[in-house]
Amino acid sequence: MSDTTMTAAATDSSQNGQLEFLVKGDHHPQNGTLLGFWIYLMSDCLIFACLFATYGVLGRSYAGGPTGMELFDLNLIAISTSLLLISSITYGFAMLQMQANRLKGTMFWLAVTGLLGAGFLGLELYEFHHLIHVGAGPQTSGFWTAFFALVGTHGLHVFFGIVWLVTLLLQLKKRGLIPENKRRVFCLSMFWHFLDVVWIGVFTYVYLMGVLP
Amino acid sequence: MSEHTHDHDHHDADIPHVSLKEYLTGFVLAVILTVIPFWLVMGGVFESSATTVMVILGFALVQIVVHMVFFLHMNFHSEGGWNMLALIFTLILVFITLAGSLWVMHNLNVNMMPGMMD
């Protein structure tokens, strides 16, 4: 695309007898925001890699305290995993509504996504409360410290995702589907789906592998 | 094509085109790839834990790729390939972080604190 523009510009100017390589006219560079946001997500990925590595190293350091095998409730995790998974497809519906320029539909599906995310967060808080109540707090052993750091950081991300989502709903309500808002909705979609990708690692590595004998 | 419509097309092209089929395919695959590992672990399908671990890690890797392709719309062309380059670089760093930490700390445990091995 830019190659053809360049050739066209070069041909135009060569008619005047001199060769120019500066593209005149309104050349649209690709929007850098999406790439920049992707780079941010990749850096976030590294944070999670460190937390996963910590959990992997401390995964058996129970210090005589309770183990994950005794306390993890896979039924609860199955429910919260489905909530997050369904919220991925509802965000997809919001994207499709946005693509069709339907403001109401976009906001509806975004709101549904936010509620599912809040449900996930509620279950996680319930689980944390329960664990701390039965004596498996972050200070109990290296294992639980690593567990709360990893799962808690993911939960914090979901929380800020919901904050962003609510902000975006207000922006959409006020300004509608302007290009800036579309870009924001797309960035949040990357953030949201990225959190789901991290959760795949969490439920596999922490919960499913944690309850294996 | 007039200049105006050209601009308009280009403007929407900043955001990748998404399709219902893409999301539904991704969702169905993701559900299958989530349900099977949960079933394997909760149902105690395999006798040995090692087998289960290998299988569910395999499912997790496939599911991550599915999410990347169908939900995050990753391909070799988005943002002129820079997305993919950043991703590959990150994956290398993630691999070094995970494999390196586990390897080094495992060796420390084995060689330095034989009495504390479980």
Coordinates of C-alpha atoms in Angstrom, one line a residue:
Chain A
M1 CA 0.0 0.0 0.0
S2 CA 2.7 2.5 1.0
D3 CA 4.9 1.1 -1.8
T4 CA 2.3 2.0 -4.4
T5 CA 1.9 5.5 -2.9
M6 CA 5.6 6.0 -2.9
T7 CA 5.9 4.9 -6.6
A8 CA 3.0 7.2 -7.5
A9 CA 4.7 10.1 -5.7
A10 CA 8.0 9.3 -7.3
T11 CA 6.4 9.2 -10.8
D12 CA 4.6 12.5 -10.2
S13 CA 7.7 14.3 -9.1
S14 CA 9.9 12.7 -11.7
Q15 CA 7.7 14.5 -14.3
N16 CA 9.0 17.7 -12.8
G17 CA 12.5 16.4 -13.4
Q18 CA 13.5 15.6 -9.9
L19 CA 13.1 12.4 -7.8
E20 CA 11.4 12.8 -4.4
F21 CA 11.1 10.1 -1.8
L22 CA 9.1 12.1 0.7
V23 CA 5.5 11.0 0.4
K24 CA 3.4 14.1 0.1
G25 CA -0.4 14.3 0.6
D26 CA -2.3 12.6 3.3
H27 CA -0.4 9.4 4.0
H28 CA -2.1 7.4 6.7
P29 CA 0.4 5.6 8.9
Q30 CA -1.0 2.5 10.5
N31 CA -2.4 3.4 13.9
G32 CA 0.4 2.8 16.4
T33 CA -2.0 2.4 19.4
L34 CA -2.8 -1.2 18.7
L35 CA 0.8 -2.2 18.3
G36 CA 1.8 -0.2 21.4
F37 CA -1.0 -1.9 23.4
W38 CA 0.1 -5.3 22.1
I39 CA 3.7 -4.5 23.3
Y40 CA 2.2 -3.6 26.7
L41 CA 0.4 -6.9 26.8
M42 CA 3.6 -8.7 26.0
S43 CA 5.4 -6.9 28.9
D44 CA 2.4 -8.0 31.1
C45 CA 3.0 -11.5 29.9
L46 CA 6.5 -11.3 31.3
I47 CA 5.2 -10.3 34.7
F48 CA 3.0 -13.4 34.7
A49 CA 5.9 -15.5 33.5
C50 CA 7.9 -14.4 36.6
L51 CA 4.9 -15.2 38.8
F52 CA 4.4 -18.6 37.2
A53 CA 8.2 -19.3 37.6
T54 CA 7.9 -18.3 41.3
Y55 CA 4.9 -20.6 41.7
G56 CA 6.7 -23.4 39.9
V57 CA 9.7 -23.0 42.2
L58 CA 7.7 -22.8 45.4
G59 CA 5.0 -25.2 44.3
R60 CA 5.9 -27.8 46.9
S61 CA 7.1 -25.6 49.8
Y62 CA 4.2 -26.1 52.1
A63 CA 6.2 -25.6 55.3
G64 CA 4.0 -28.2 57.0
G65 CA 0.9 -26.2 56.3
P66 CA -2.1 -27.2 54.1
T67 CA -1.5 -28.2 50.5
G68 CA -3.4 -27.2 47.4
M69 CA -4.6 -30.7 47.0
E70 CA -6.5 -30.5 50.3
L71 CA -8.0 -27.1 49.7
F72 CA -8.6 -26.4 46.0
D73 CA -12.2 -26.8 45.0
L74 CA -12.3 -27.7 41.3
N75 CA -16.0 -27.3 41.1
L76 CA -15.7 -23.7 42.0
I77 CA -12.8 -23.3 39.5
A78 CA -14.8 -24.9 36.8
I79 CA -17.6 -22.4 37.3
S80 CA -15.3 -19.4 37.3
T81 CA -13.5 -20.7 34.3
S82 CA -16.7 -21.0 32.4
L83 CA -17.7 -17.5 33.4
L84 CA -14.4 -16.1 32.0
L85 CA -14.8 -18.2 28.8
I86 CA -18.4 -17.1 28.2
S87 CA -17.3 -13.5 28.8
S88 CA -14.8 -13.9 25.9
I89 CA -17.6 -14.7 23.5
T90 CA -19.9 -12.0 24.8
Y91 CA -17.0 -9.5 24.2
G92 CA -16.8 -11.0 20.7
F93 CA -20.5 -10.1 20.3
A94 CA -19.8 -6.6 21.4
M95 CA -17.1 -6.3 18.8
L96 CA -19.5 -7.6 16.1
Q97 CA -22.1 -5.1 17.2
M98 CA -19.5 -2.3 17.1
Q99 CA -18.5 -3.4 13.6
A100 CA -22.1 -3.1 12.5
N101 CA -22.2 0.4 14.2
R102 CA -24.9 -0.5 16.6
L103 CA -24.2 1.5 19.8
K104 CA -27.0 -0.1 22.0
G105 CA -25.9 -3.7 21.1
T106 CA -22.2 -2.8 21.8
M107 CA -23.0 -1.4 25.2
F108 CA -25.4 -4.3 26.0
W109 CA -22.8 -7.0 25.3
L110 CA -20.0 -5.0 27.0
A111 CA -22.2 -4.8 30.1
V112 CA -22.9 -8.5 30.0
T113 CA -19.1 -9.1 29.7
G114 CA -18.5 -6.8 32.7
L115 CA -21.1 -8.7 34.8
L116 CA -19.5 -12.1 33.9
G117 CA -16.1 -10.6 34.9
A118 CA -17.6 -9.4 38.2
G119 CA -19.0 -12.8 38.8
F120 CA -15.6 -14.3 38.2
L121 CA -14.0 -11.8 40.6
G122 CA -16.7 -12.5 43.2
L123 CA -16.0 -16.3 43.1
E124 CA -12.3 -15.6 43.4
L125 CA -12.8 -13.3 46.4
Y126 CA -15.0 -16.0 48.0
E127 CA -12.3 -18.6 47.4
F128 CA -9.6 -16.3 48.9
H129 CA -11.7 -15.5 51.9
H130 CA -12.4 -19.2 52.4
L131 CA -8.7 -20.2 52.1
I132 CA -7.6 -17.5 54.5
H133 CA -10.4 -18.5 56.9
V134 CA -9.2 -22.1 57.0
G135 CA -5.6 -21.1 57.7
A136 CA -4.1 -20.9 54.2
G137 CA -3.3 -17.2 54.0
P138 CA -0.4 -15.7 52.0
Q139 CA 1.8 -15.8 55.1
T140 CA 1.3 -19.5 55.7
S141 CA 4.0 -20.9 53.5
G142 CA 6.0 -20.2 50.3
F143 CA 3.4 -22.2 48.4
W144 CA 0.5 -20.0 49.4
T145 CA 2.5 -16.8 49.0
A146 CA 3.2 -17.8 45.4
F147 CA -0.4 -18.8 44.9
F148 CA -1.9 -15.6 46.2
A149 CA 0.7 -13.5 44.2
L150 CA -0.1 -15.3 40.9
V151 CA -3.9 -15.7 41.2
G152 CA -4.2 -12.3 42.9
T153 CA -2.4 -10.5 40.2
H154 CA -4.6 -12.1 37.6
G155 CA -7.6 -11.1 39.7
L156 CA -6.3 -7.5 40.0
H157 CA -6.1 -7.4 36.2
V158 CA -9.7 -8.5 35.8
F159 CA -10.7 -5.8 38.3
F160 CA -8.9 -3.1 36.4
G161 CA -10.4 -4.5 33.2
I162 CA -13.9 -4.0 34.7
V163 CA -13.0 -0.5 35.8
W164 CA -11.9 0.2 32.2
L165 CA -15.0 -1.4 30.9
V166 CA -17.3 0.8 33.0
T167 CA -15.3 3.9 32.0
L168 CA -15.7 2.8 28.4
L169 CA -19.4 2.4 28.8
L170 CA -19.7 6.0 30.0
Q171 CA -17.6 7.2 27.1
L172 CA -19.7 5.3 24.6
K173 CA -22.9 6.7 26.2
K174 CA -21.5 10.2 26.0
R175 CA -19.8 10.2 22.6
G176 CA -21.1 7.2 20.8
L177 CA -19.1 5.0 18.4
I178 CA -16.5 7.6 17.3
P179 CA -13.2 6.2 16.0
E180 CA -11.4 6.8 19.3
N181 CA -14.0 4.8 21.2
K182 CA -13.8 2.0 18.7
R183 CA -10.1 1.9 19.1
R184 CA -10.5 1.8 22.9
V185 CA -13.1 -1.0 22.7
F186 CA -10.6 -3.0 20.5
C187 CA -7.8 -2.4 23.0
L188 CA -9.9 -3.6 25.9
S189 CA -10.9 -6.6 23.8
M190 CA -7.2 -7.5 23.5
F191 CA -6.7 -7.0 27.2
W192 CA -9.8 -9.1 28.1
H193 CA -8.8 -12.0 25.8
F194 CA -5.3 -11.8 27.1
L195 CA -6.5 -12.3 30.6
D196 CA -8.4 -15.3 29.5
V197 CA -5.2 -16.7 27.9
V198 CA -3.4 -16.2 31.3
W199 CA -6.2 -17.9 33.1
I200 CA -5.7 -21.0 30.9
G201 CA -2.2 -21.2 32.4
V202 CA -3.6 -20.6 35.9
F203 CA -6.3 -23.2 35.9
T204 CA -4.0 -25.8 34.2
Y205 CA -0.8 -25.1 36.1
V206 CA -2.1 -24.1 39.5
Y207 CA -5.5 -25.8 40.0
L208 CA -5.6 -28.9 37.8
M209 CA -1.9 -29.8 38.4
G210 CA -2.2 -28.7 42.0
V211 CA -4.8 -31.4 42.9
L212 CA -3.0 -34.3 41.2
P213 CA -1.5 -36.8 43.7
Chain B
M1 CA -13.5 5.0 -5.9
S2 CA -13.7 8.6 -4.6
E3 CA -11.2 10.0 -2.3
H4 CA -13.7 10.2 0.5
T5 CA -14.7 6.6 0.5
H6 CA -11.1 5.6 0.3
D7 CA -10.4 7.5 3.4
H8 CA -13.4 6.0 5.2
D9 CA -12.4 2.4 4.3
H10 CA -8.9 3.0 5.4
H11 CA -10.0 4.5 8.7
D12 CA -12.0 1.4 9.7
A13 CA -9.2 -0.8 8.5
D14 CA -7.1 0.4 11.5
I15 CA -9.2 -2.1 13.5
P16 CA -9.0 -5.6 12.2
H17 CA -12.2 -7.0 10.7
V18 CA -13.8 -9.6 13.0
S19 CA -16.5 -12.2 12.1
L20 CA -19.1 -14.2 14.0
K21 CA -17.8 -17.4 12.5
E22 CA -14.3 -16.7 13.9
Y23 CA -15.6 -16.1 17.5
L24 CA -18.0 -19.1 17.4
T25 CA -15.2 -21.4 16.1
G26 CA -12.9 -20.1 18.8
F27 CA -15.5 -20.5 21.5
V28 CA -16.5 -24.0 20.6
L29 CA -12.8 -25.1 20.4
A30 CA -12.0 -23.3 23.7
V31 CA -14.9 -25.0 25.5
I32 CA -13.8 -28.5 24.2
L33 CA -10.2 -27.8 25.2
T34 CA -11.3 -26.6 28.7
V35 CA -13.8 -29.4 29.5
I36 CA -11.5 -32.3 28.5
P37 CA -8.6 -31.3 31.0
F38 CA -11.1 -30.7 33.8
W39 CA -12.7 -34.1 33.1
L40 CA -9.3 -35.8 32.9
V41 CA -8.4 -34.5 36.4
M42 CA -11.8 -34.6 38.2
G43 CA -12.7 -38.0 36.8
G44 CA -9.2 -39.4 37.5
V45 CA -9.0 -40.9 34.0
F46 CA -5.3 -41.6 34.0
E47 CA -3.6 -43.8 36.6
S48 CA -0.3 -41.8 36.7
S49 CA -0.1 -38.1 37.5
A50 CA 2.7 -37.7 35.0
T51 CA 0.6 -38.7 32.1
T52 CA -2.2 -36.4 33.1
V53 CA 0.2 -33.5 33.5
M54 CA 1.6 -34.0 30.0
V55 CA -1.8 -34.3 28.5
I56 CA -3.4 -31.2 30.2
L57 CA -0.3 -29.1 29.5
G58 CA -0.7 -30.1 25.8
F59 CA -4.4 -29.1 25.9
A60 CA -3.4 -25.8 27.6
L61 CA -0.9 -25.0 24.8
V62 CA -3.4 -25.8 22.1
Q63 CA -6.1 -23.7 23.8
I64 CA -3.7 -20.7 24.1
V65 CA -3.0 -20.9 20.4
V66 CA -6.8 -21.1 19.7
H67 CA -7.4 -18.0 21.8
M68 CA -4.5 -16.2 20.1
V69 CA -5.8 -16.9 16.6
F70 CA -9.6 -16.6 17.0
F71 CA -10.0 -14.1 19.9
L72 CA -6.8 -12.0 19.6
H73 CA -6.8 -12.2 15.8
M74 CA -3.1 -13.0 15.7
N75 CA -1.6 -13.7 12.3
F76 CA 1.6 -13.0 10.4
H77 CA 0.2 -9.9 8.8
S78 CA -1.3 -7.8 11.6
E79 CA 0.6 -4.5 12.1
G80 CA 3.0 -5.6 9.4
G81 CA 4.2 -8.6 11.3
W82 CA 5.4 -6.6 14.3
N83 CA 2.7 -8.2 16.5
M84 CA 4.1 -11.6 15.7
L85 CA 7.7 -10.5 16.2
A86 CA 6.9 -9.1 19.6
L87 CA 5.0 -12.2 20.5
I88 CA 7.8 -14.6 19.5
F89 CA 10.4 -12.5 21.4
T90 CA 8.1 -12.6 24.5
L91 CA 7.6 -16.3 24.2
I92 CA 11.4 -16.8 24.1
L93 CA 11.8 -14.7 27.3
V94 CA 8.9 -16.5 28.9
F95 CA 10.5 -19.8 28.1
I96 CA 13.9 -18.7 29.5
T97 CA 12.3 -17.3 32.7
L98 CA 10.2 -20.5 33.3
A99 CA 12.7 -23.1 32.3
G100 CA 15.7 -21.3 33.7
S101 CA 14.1 -20.7 37.1
L102 CA 12.8 -24.3 37.5
W103 CA 16.1 -25.7 36.3
V104 CA 18.4 -23.6 38.5
M105 CA 16.2 -23.9 41.6
H106 CA 15.8 -27.7 41.1
N107 CA 19.6 -28.1 41.0
L108 CA 19.9 -25.9 44.1
N109 CA 17.5 -28.1 45.9
V110 CA 19.2 -31.3 44.8
N111 CA 22.7 -30.3 45.4
M112 CA 22.6 -27.9 48.3
M113 CA 19.9 -29.1 50.6
P114 CA 19.7 -32.9 50.4
G115 CA 18.1 -33.2 53.8
M116 CA 15.2 -30.9 52.8
M117 CA 14.1 -32.7 49.7
D118 CA 10.6 -34.1 50.0

